[in-house]
Coordinates of C-alpha atoms in Angstrom, one line a residue:
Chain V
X1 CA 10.3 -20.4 11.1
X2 CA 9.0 -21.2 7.6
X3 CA 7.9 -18.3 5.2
X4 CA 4.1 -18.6 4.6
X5 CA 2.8 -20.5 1.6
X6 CA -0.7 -19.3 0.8
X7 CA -2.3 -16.2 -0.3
X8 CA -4.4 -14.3 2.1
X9 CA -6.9 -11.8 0.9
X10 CA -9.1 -10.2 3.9
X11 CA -12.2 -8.3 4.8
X12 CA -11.4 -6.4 8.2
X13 CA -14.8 -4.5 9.4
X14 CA -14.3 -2.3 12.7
X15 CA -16.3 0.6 14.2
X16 CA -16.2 3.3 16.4
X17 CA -18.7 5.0 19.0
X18 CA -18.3 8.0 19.9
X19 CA -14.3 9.0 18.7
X20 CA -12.4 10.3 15.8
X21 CA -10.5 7.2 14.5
X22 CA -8.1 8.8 12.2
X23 CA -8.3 12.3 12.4
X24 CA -7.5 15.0 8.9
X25 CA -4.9 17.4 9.3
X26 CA -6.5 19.4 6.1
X27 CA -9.5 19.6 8.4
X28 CA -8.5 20.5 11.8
X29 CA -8.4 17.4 12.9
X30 CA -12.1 16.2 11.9
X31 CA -12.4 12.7 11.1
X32 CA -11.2 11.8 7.2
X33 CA -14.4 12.5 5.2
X34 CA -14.9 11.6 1.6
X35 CA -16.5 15.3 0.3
X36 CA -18.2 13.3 -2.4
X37 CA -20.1 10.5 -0.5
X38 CA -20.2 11.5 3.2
X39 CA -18.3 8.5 3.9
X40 CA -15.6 7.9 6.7
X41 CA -11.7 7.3 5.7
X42 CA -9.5 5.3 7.9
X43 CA -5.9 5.5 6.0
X44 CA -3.5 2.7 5.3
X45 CA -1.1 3.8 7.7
X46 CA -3.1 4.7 10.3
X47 CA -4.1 0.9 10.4
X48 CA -0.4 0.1 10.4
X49 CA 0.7 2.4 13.2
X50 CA -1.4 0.3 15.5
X51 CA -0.4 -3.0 14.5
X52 CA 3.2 -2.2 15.0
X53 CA 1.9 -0.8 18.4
X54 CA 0.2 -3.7 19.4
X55 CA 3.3 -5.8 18.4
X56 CA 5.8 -3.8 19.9
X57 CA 3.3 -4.4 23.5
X58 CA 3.2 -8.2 22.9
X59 CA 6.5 -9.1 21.9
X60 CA 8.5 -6.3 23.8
X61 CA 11.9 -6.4 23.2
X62 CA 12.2 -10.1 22.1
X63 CA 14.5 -11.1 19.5
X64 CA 13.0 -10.8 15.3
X65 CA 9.8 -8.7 16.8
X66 CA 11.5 -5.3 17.2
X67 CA 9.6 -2.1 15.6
X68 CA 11.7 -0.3 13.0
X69 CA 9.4 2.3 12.7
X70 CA 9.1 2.7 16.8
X71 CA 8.3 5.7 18.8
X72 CA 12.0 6.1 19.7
X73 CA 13.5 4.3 17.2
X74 CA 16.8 5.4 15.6
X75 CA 16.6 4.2 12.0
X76 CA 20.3 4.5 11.2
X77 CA 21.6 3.2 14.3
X78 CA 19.7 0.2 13.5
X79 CA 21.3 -0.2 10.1
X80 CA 24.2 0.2 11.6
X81 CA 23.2 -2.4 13.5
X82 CA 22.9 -4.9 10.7
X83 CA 26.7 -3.4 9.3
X84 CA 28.2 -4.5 12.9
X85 CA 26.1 -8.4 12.7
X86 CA 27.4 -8.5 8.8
X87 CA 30.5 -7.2 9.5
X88 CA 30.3 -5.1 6.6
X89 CA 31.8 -1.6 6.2
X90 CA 29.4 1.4 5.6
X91 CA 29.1 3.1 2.7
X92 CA 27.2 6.6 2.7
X93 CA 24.1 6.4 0.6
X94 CA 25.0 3.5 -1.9
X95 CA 24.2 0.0 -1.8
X96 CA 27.1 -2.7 -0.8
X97 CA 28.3 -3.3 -4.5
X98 CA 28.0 -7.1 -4.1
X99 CA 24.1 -8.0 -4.0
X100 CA 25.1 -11.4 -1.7
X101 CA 26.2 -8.3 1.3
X102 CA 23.1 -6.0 0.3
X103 CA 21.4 -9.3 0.4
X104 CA 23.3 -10.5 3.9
X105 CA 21.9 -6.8 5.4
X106 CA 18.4 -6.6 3.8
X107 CA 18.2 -10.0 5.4
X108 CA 19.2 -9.5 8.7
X109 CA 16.8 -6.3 8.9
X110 CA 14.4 -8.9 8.2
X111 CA 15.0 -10.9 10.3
X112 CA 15.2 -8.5 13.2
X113 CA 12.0 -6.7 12.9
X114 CA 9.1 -7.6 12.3
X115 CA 7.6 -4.9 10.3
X116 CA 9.8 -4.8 8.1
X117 CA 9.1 -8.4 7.5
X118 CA 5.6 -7.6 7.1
X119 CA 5.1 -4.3 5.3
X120 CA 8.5 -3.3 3.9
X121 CA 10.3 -0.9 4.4
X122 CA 12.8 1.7 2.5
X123 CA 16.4 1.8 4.0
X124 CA 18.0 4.7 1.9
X125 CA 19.2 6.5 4.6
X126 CA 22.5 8.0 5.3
X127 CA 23.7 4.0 6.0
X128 CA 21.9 2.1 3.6
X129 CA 20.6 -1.2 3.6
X130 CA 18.2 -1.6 0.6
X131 CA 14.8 -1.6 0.2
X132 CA 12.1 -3.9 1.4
X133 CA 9.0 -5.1 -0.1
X134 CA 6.7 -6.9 2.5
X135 CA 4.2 -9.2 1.7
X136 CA 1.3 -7.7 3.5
X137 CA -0.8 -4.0 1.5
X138 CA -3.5 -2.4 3.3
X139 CA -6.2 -0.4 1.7
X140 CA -8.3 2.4 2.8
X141 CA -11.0 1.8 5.0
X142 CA -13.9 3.2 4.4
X143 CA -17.7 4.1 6.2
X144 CA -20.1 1.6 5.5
X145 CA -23.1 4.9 5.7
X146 CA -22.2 8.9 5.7
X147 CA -20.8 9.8 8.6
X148 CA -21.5 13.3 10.4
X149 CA -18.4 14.1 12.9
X150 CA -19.6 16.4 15.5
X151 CA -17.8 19.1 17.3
X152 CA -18.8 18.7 21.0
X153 CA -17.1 22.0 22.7
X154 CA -15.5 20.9 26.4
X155 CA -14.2 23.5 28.7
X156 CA -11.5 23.4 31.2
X157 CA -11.8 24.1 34.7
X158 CA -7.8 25.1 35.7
X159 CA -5.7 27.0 33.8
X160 CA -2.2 27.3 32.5
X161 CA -0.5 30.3 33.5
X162 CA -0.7 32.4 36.5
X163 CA -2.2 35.3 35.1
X164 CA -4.8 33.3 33.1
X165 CA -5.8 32.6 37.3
X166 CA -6.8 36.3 37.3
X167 CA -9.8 36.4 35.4
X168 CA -12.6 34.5 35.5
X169 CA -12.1 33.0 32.0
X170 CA -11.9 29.1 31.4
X171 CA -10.6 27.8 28.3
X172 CA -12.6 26.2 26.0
X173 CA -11.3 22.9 23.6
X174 CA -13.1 21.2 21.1
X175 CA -13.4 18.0 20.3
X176 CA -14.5 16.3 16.9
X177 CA -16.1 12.7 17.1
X178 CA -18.4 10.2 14.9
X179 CA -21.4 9.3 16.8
X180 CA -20.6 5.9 15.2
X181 CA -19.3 4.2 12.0
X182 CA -18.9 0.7 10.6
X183 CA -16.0 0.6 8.5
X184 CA -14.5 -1.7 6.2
X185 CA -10.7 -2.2 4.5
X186 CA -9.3 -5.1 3.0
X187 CA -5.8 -6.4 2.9
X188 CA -4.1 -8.8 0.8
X189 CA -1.2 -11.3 1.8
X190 CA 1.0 -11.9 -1.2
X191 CA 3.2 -15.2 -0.4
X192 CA 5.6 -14.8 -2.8
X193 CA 6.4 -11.7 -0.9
X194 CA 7.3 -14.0 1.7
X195 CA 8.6 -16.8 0.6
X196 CA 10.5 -16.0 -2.8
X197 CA 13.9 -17.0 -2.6
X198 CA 15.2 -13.7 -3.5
X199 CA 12.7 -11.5 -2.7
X200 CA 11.1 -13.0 0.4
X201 CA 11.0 -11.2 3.9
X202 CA 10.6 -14.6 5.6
X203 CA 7.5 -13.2 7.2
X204 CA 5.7 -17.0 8.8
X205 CA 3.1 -18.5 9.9
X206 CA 3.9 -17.4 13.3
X207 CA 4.1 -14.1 11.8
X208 CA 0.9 -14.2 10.4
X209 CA -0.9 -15.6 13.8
X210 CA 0.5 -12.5 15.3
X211 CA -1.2 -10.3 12.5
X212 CA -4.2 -11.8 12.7
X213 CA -3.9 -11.3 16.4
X214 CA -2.9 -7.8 15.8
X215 CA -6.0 -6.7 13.9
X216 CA -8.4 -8.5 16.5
X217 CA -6.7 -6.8 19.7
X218 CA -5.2 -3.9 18.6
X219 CA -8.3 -1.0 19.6
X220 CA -8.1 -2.7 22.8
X221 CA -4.7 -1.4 23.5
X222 CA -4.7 1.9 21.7
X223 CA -7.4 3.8 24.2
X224 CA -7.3 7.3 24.2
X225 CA -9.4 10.4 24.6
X226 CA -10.0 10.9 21.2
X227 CA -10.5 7.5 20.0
X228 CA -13.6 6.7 21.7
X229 CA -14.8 3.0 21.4
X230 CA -13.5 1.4 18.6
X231 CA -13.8 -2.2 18.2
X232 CA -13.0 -4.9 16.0
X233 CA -15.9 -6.4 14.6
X234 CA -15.4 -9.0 11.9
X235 CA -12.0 -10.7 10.0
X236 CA -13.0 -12.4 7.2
X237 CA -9.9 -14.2 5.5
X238 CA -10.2 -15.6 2.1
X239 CA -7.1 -18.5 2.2
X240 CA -5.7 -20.0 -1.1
X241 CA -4.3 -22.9 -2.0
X242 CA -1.3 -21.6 -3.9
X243 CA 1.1 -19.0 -3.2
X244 CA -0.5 -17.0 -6.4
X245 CA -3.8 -17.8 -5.5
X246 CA -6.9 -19.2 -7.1
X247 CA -9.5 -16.4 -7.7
X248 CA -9.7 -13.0 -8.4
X249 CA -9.7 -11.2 -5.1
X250 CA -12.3 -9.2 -6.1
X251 CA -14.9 -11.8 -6.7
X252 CA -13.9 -13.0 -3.0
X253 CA -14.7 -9.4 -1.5
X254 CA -17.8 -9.4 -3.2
X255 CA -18.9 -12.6 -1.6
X256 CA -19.0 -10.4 1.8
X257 CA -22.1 -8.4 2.3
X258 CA -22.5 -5.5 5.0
X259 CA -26.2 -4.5 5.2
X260 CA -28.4 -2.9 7.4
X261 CA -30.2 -5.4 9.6
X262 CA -34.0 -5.8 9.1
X263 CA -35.8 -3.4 11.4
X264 CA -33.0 -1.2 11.8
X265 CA -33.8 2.7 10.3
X266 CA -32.5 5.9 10.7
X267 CA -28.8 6.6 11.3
X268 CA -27.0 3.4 12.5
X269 CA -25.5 3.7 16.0
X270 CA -24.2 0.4 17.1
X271 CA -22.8 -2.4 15.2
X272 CA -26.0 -4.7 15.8
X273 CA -27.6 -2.0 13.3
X274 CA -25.7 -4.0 10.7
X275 CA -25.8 -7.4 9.4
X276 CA -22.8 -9.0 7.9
X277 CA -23.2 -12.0 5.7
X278 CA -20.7 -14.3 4.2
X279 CA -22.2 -15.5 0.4
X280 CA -23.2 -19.5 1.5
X281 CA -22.5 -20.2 -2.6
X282 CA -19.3 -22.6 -2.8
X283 CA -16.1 -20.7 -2.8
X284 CA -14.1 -21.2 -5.7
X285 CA -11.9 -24.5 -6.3
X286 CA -8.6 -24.0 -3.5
X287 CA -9.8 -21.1 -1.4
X288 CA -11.3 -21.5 2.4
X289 CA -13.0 -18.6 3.8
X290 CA -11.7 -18.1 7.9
X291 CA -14.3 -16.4 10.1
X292 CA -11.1 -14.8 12.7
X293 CA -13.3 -12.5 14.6
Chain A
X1 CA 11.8 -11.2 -31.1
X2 CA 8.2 -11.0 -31.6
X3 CA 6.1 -7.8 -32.7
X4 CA 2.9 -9.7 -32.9
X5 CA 0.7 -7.9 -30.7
X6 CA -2.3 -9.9 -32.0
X7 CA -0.7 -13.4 -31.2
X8 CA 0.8 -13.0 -27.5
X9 CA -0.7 -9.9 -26.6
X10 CA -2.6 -9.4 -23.4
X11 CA -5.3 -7.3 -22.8
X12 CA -5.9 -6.4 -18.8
X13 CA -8.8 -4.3 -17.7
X14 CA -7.4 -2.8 -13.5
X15 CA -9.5 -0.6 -11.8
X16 CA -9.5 0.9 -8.4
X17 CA -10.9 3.0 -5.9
X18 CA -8.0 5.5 -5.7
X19 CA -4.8 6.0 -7.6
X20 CA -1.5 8.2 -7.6
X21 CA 0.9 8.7 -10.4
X22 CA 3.4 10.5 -9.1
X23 CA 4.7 13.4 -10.9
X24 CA 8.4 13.2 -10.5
X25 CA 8.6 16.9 -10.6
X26 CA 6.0 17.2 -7.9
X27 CA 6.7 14.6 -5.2
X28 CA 6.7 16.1 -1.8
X29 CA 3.3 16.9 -2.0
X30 CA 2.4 14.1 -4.3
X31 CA 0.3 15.0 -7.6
X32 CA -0.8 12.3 -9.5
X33 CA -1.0 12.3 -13.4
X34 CA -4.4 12.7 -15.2
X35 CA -3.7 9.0 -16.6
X36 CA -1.7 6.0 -15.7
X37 CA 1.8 6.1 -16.6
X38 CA 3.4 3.2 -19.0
X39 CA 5.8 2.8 -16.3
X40 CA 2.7 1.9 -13.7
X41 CA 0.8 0.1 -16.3
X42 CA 4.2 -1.9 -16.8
X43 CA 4.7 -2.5 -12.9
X44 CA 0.7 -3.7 -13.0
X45 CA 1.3 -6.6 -15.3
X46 CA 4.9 -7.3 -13.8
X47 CA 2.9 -7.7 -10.8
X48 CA 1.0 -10.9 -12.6
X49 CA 3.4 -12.5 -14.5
X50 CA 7.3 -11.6 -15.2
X51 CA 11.0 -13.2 -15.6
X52 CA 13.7 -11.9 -16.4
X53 CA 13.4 -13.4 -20.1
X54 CA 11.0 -11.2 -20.6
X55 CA 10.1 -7.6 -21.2
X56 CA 6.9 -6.0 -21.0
X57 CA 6.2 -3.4 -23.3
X58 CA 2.8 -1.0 -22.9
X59 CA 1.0 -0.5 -26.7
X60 CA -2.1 1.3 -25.3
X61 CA -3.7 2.1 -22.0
X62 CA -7.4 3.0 -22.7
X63 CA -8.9 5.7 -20.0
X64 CA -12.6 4.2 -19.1
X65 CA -13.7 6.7 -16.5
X66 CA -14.0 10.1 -16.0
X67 CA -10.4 11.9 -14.4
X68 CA -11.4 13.5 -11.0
X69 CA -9.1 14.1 -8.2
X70 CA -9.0 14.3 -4.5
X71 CA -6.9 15.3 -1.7
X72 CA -5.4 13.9 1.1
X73 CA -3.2 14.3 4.1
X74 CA -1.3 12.4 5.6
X75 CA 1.5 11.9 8.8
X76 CA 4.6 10.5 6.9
X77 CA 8.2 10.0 8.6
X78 CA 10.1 13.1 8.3
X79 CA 13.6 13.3 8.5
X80 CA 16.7 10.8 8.9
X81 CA 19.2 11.0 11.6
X82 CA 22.6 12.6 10.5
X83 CA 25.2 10.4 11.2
X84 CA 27.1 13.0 12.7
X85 CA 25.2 12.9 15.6
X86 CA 25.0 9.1 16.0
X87 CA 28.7 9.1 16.3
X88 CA 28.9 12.0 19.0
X89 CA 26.5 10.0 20.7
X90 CA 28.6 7.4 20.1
X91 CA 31.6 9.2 22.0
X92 CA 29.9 10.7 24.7
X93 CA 28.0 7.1 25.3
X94 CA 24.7 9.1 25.6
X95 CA 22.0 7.8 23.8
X96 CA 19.5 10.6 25.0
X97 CA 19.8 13.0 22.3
X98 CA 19.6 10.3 20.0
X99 CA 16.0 9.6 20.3
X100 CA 13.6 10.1 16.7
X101 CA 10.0 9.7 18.0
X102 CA 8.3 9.1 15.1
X103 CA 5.5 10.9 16.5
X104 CA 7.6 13.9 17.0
X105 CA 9.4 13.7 13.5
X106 CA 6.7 14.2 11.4
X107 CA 5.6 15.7 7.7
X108 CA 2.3 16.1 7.1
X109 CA 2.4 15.8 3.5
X110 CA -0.4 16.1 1.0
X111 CA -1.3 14.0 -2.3
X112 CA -3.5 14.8 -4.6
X113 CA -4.7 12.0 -5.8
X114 CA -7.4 10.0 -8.6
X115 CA -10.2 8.8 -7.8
X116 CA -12.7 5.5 -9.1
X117 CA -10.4 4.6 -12.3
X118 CA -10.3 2.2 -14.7
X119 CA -8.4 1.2 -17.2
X120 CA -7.5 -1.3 -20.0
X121 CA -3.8 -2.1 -20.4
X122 CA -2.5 -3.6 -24.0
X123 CA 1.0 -4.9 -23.6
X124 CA 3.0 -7.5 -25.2
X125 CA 6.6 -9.1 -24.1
X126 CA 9.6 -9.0 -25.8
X127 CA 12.4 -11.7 -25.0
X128 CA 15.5 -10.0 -23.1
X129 CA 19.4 -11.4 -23.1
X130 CA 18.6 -13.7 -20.8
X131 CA 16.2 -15.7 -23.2
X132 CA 16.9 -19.3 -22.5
X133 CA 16.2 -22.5 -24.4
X134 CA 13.8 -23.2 -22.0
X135 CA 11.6 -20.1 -22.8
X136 CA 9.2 -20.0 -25.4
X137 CA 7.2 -17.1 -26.2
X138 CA 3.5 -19.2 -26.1
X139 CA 4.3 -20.2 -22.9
X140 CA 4.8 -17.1 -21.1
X141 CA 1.7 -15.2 -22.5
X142 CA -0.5 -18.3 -21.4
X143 CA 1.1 -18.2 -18.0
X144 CA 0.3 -14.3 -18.3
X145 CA -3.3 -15.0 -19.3
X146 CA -4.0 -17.7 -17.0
X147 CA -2.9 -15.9 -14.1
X148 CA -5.0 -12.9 -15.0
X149 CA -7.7 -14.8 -15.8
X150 CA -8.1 -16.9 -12.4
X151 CA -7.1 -13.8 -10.4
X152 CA -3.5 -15.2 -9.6
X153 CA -1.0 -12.4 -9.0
X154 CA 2.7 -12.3 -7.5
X155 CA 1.9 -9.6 -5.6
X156 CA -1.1 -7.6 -5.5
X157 CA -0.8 -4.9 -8.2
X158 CA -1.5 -1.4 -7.4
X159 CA -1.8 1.8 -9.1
X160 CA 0.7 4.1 -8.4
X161 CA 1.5 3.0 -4.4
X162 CA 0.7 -0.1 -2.5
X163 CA -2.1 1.4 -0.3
X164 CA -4.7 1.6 -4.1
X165 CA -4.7 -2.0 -5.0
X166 CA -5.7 -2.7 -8.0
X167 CA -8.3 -5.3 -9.0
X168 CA -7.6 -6.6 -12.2
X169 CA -9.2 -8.9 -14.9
X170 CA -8.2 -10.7 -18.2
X171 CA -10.1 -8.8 -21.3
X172 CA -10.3 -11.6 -23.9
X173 CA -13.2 -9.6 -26.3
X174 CA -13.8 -6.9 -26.9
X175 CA -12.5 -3.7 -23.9
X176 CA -14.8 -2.0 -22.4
X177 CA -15.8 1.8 -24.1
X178 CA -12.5 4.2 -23.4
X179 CA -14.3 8.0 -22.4
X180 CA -15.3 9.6 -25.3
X181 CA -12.7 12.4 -24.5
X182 CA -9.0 14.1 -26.1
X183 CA -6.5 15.6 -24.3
X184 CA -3.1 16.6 -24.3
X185 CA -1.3 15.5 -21.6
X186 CA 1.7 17.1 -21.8
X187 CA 4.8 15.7 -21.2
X188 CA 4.8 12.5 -18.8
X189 CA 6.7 9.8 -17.5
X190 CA 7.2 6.6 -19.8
X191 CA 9.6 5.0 -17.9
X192 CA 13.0 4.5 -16.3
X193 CA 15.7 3.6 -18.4
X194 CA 17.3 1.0 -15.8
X195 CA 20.2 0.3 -18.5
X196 CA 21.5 3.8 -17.8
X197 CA 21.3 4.4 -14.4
X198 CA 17.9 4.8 -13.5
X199 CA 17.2 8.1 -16.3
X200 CA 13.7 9.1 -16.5
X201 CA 12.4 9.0 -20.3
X202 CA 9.7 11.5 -20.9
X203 CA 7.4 11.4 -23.7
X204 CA 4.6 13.9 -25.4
X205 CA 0.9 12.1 -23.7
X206 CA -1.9 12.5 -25.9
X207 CA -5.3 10.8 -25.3
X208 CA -7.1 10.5 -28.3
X209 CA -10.9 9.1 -27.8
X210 CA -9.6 8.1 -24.1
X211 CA -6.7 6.5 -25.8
X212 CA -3.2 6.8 -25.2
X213 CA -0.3 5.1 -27.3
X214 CA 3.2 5.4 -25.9
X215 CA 5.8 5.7 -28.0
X216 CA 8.7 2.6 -27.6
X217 CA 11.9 3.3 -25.4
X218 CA 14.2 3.6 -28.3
X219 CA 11.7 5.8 -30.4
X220 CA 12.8 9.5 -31.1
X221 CA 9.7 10.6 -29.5
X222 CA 11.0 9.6 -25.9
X223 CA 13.0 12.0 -24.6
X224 CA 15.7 11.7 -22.3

């Protein structure tokens, strides 16, 4: 597997119907709201958690696609892991002395797992084994319109306790959802990341299909009560030549344009409420634009 | 060494949606700074162009919008294992008690955050020890310049943690207006003396007319 050579910087659009995707703890569990604008907040990590998901459901078990950050995942038996496959001794909390070991450990997390090929990962734990910059950021997404969660009230017909059986009370729930929401969050890919001979995760091509996979499939496996329909709508990938790239990323974003479509009035409710275009002007010298979804 | 700001200087206007600044003193619950540390500003052009010839020092960081802040919460990973218990696991051979769903293990943590900022860096490089005779100083600040100019980056630079990229461009007139505003900042992070074991160096922020000027590392003015 050969470390990726070009720069990737994406436009990921993705709604929901009828679900909270990424509810606020500050909030009671409302969707993320921006007070200022009305607008819908989808965090970094939130993203991420389902990518790893979806990964860890493709690739199972198989060898260099392991989760580090897994539901039942044991973070320092795993670096203790990478001490066994080094043969280094462990040192509480310090770094092997000799960068070539940290560098032989660092690596081999790499190697094993493949988000911490793709977004990093700090190994200062009790048995440590570095830290790790991966080559792939994630912003915010964010509502395209306001968005106005709703609290639907449900009730439930048993009950929980035996005495709870007694009386003729049901318990009542709540649920918070978003009628629906077109949201948009970029990314950016940098190579170097990847590829640098010091610094590089080794995340690859392969890896990058996988991603790209990832972020196309990943609603499809993460159905739930809460979530509602959520659906990934458009990947717009920006590819450079060079592993630095060859335009200012945001002049590439800009070239992506989420509108409402002609005839379309009053508070959006499905995605065919929008129109996405891609500017038809020539991209800049060295950088293709992929349509992925 | 060079002190000719003028000659291979580089003006960099970043901006963002969202930022954080850590406070060191304040980190579990992140708080950002009003303003953009030295030390981010720093990591923002290291992010374009670095070696280790060189050293980037920060002259001025010009504040162009308005300093609001916002909240938000997220799930972050809580706690590590103690090793103690992965080696009674390891003796008993049970592996049951040994399980950290991430789920489970949780912090819901708080930052306070900034929100839509904008600022101009003004830096210049210094050579380091490891200066070679293939380094020259007109070489590097081009290579800075050009990469900043056509958008070309190592890594994508952020302001303050990976998740607020930062979009950045190459200021080659005259900066946009700094907020017409003075503050004092108190004291704030400048940056981390690496050479003596990672030591924090504080110094005494003021924003003049939306304009701060860091003292140097080895001025009397940053405190250690």
């Amino acid at each position: 597997m050969s470390a990726i050579t070009h720069r990737y910087d994406f436009v990921y659009l993705f709604d929901v119907a009828n679900g909270n995707p990424n509810g606020d703890p500050d909030a009671g569990n409302l969707p993320r709201l921006d007070p200022e604008t009305g607008l819908g907040l989808v965090t970094d990590v939130c993203l991420k958690r389902k990518v790893r998901n979806f990964v860890s459901l493709v690739r199972g078990d198989e060898p260099g696609y392991r989760i580090y950050m897994a539901e039942r995942a044991v973070l320092n038996l795993q670096h203790r892991e990478a001490y066994a496959a080094t043969g280094l001794t462990s040192e509480p909390k310090k770094l092997p002395k000799k960068e070539e070991e940290a560098g032989a450990l660092t690596k081999w997390m790499c190697d094993q797992f493949f988000d911490i090929r793709t977004f990093g990962a700090v190994m200062s734990t009790e048995v440590n084994v570095g830290q790790v910059r991966g080559p792939i950021q994630l912003t915010f997404g964010r509502s395209l319109d306001p968005i106005v969660p709703l609290e639907v009230s449900i009730t439930r017909s048993s009950v929980t306790n035996e005495k709870d059986a007694l009386s003729n009370d049901r318990t009542m729930g709540r649920k918070h959802i978003v009628p629906y929401g077109l949201y948009r969050a970029h990314g950016f890919i940098s190579a170097r990341l990847a590829n640098d001979a010091r610094k590089g995760t080794g995340f690859s091509e392969e890896d990058l299909s996988l991603f790209w996979r990832a972020l196309g499939e990943m609603f499809d496996h993460d159905r739930s009560a809460a979530r509602g329909e959520m659906t990934a709508r458009r990947l717009i990938v920006f590819e450079h030549e060079s592993d630095l790239g060859n335009a200012p990323a945001s002049k590439l974003f800009e070239r992506v344009k989420v509108l409402r479509a002609p005839g379309s009035d009053g508070p959006p409710r499905s995605f065919s409420d929008y129109l996405v275009t891609l500017d038809e002007a020539p991209l800049p010298a060295g950088v293709k634009a992929l349509d992925l979804i | 060494m060079t002190d000719s700001t003028r000659d291979f200087g580089l003006k960099l206007h970043v901006w963002g949606e969202r930022a954080c600044f850590t406070r060191p003193e304040m980190k579990v619950e992140r708080v950002s700074y009003d303003v953009m540390t030295p030390s981010a500003a720093r990591g923002v052009v290291e992010a374009i162009h670095w070696k280790p010839a060189i050293r980037w020092i920060i002259d001025r960081i010009h504040v162009l919008k308005p300093i609001r802040f916002e909240s938000i919460r997220r799930n972050e990973v809580g706690s590590k294992i103690a090793e103690s218990s992965v080696r009674s696991a390891m003796r008993s051979g049970r592996l049951d008690e040994l399980v950290t769903l991430v789920d489970e293990d949780r912090q819901q943590r708080a930052a306070t955050v900034l929100r839509d900022v904008a600022y101009v860096i003004e830096a210049h490089f210094e050579r380091t020890s490891k200066w070679g005779p293939q380094d020259n100083d007109a070489k590097h600040i081009d290579m800075a310049r050009r990469r900043a100019r056509s958008g070309q980056c190592f890594q994508r630079p952020c302001l303050g943690a990976r998740e607020f990229a930062a979009d950045f461009e190459l200021i080659e007139g005259e900066p946009p207006p700094a907020i017409s505003e003075s503050r004092d900042l108190g004291f704030m992070l400048l940056d981390i003396d690496f050479s003596a074991g990672s030591r924090p160096v504080f110094f005494r922020a003021e924003m003049i007319d939306g304009v701060i000027e860091p003292p140097r590392m080895e001025d009397a003015r940053a405190k250690r």
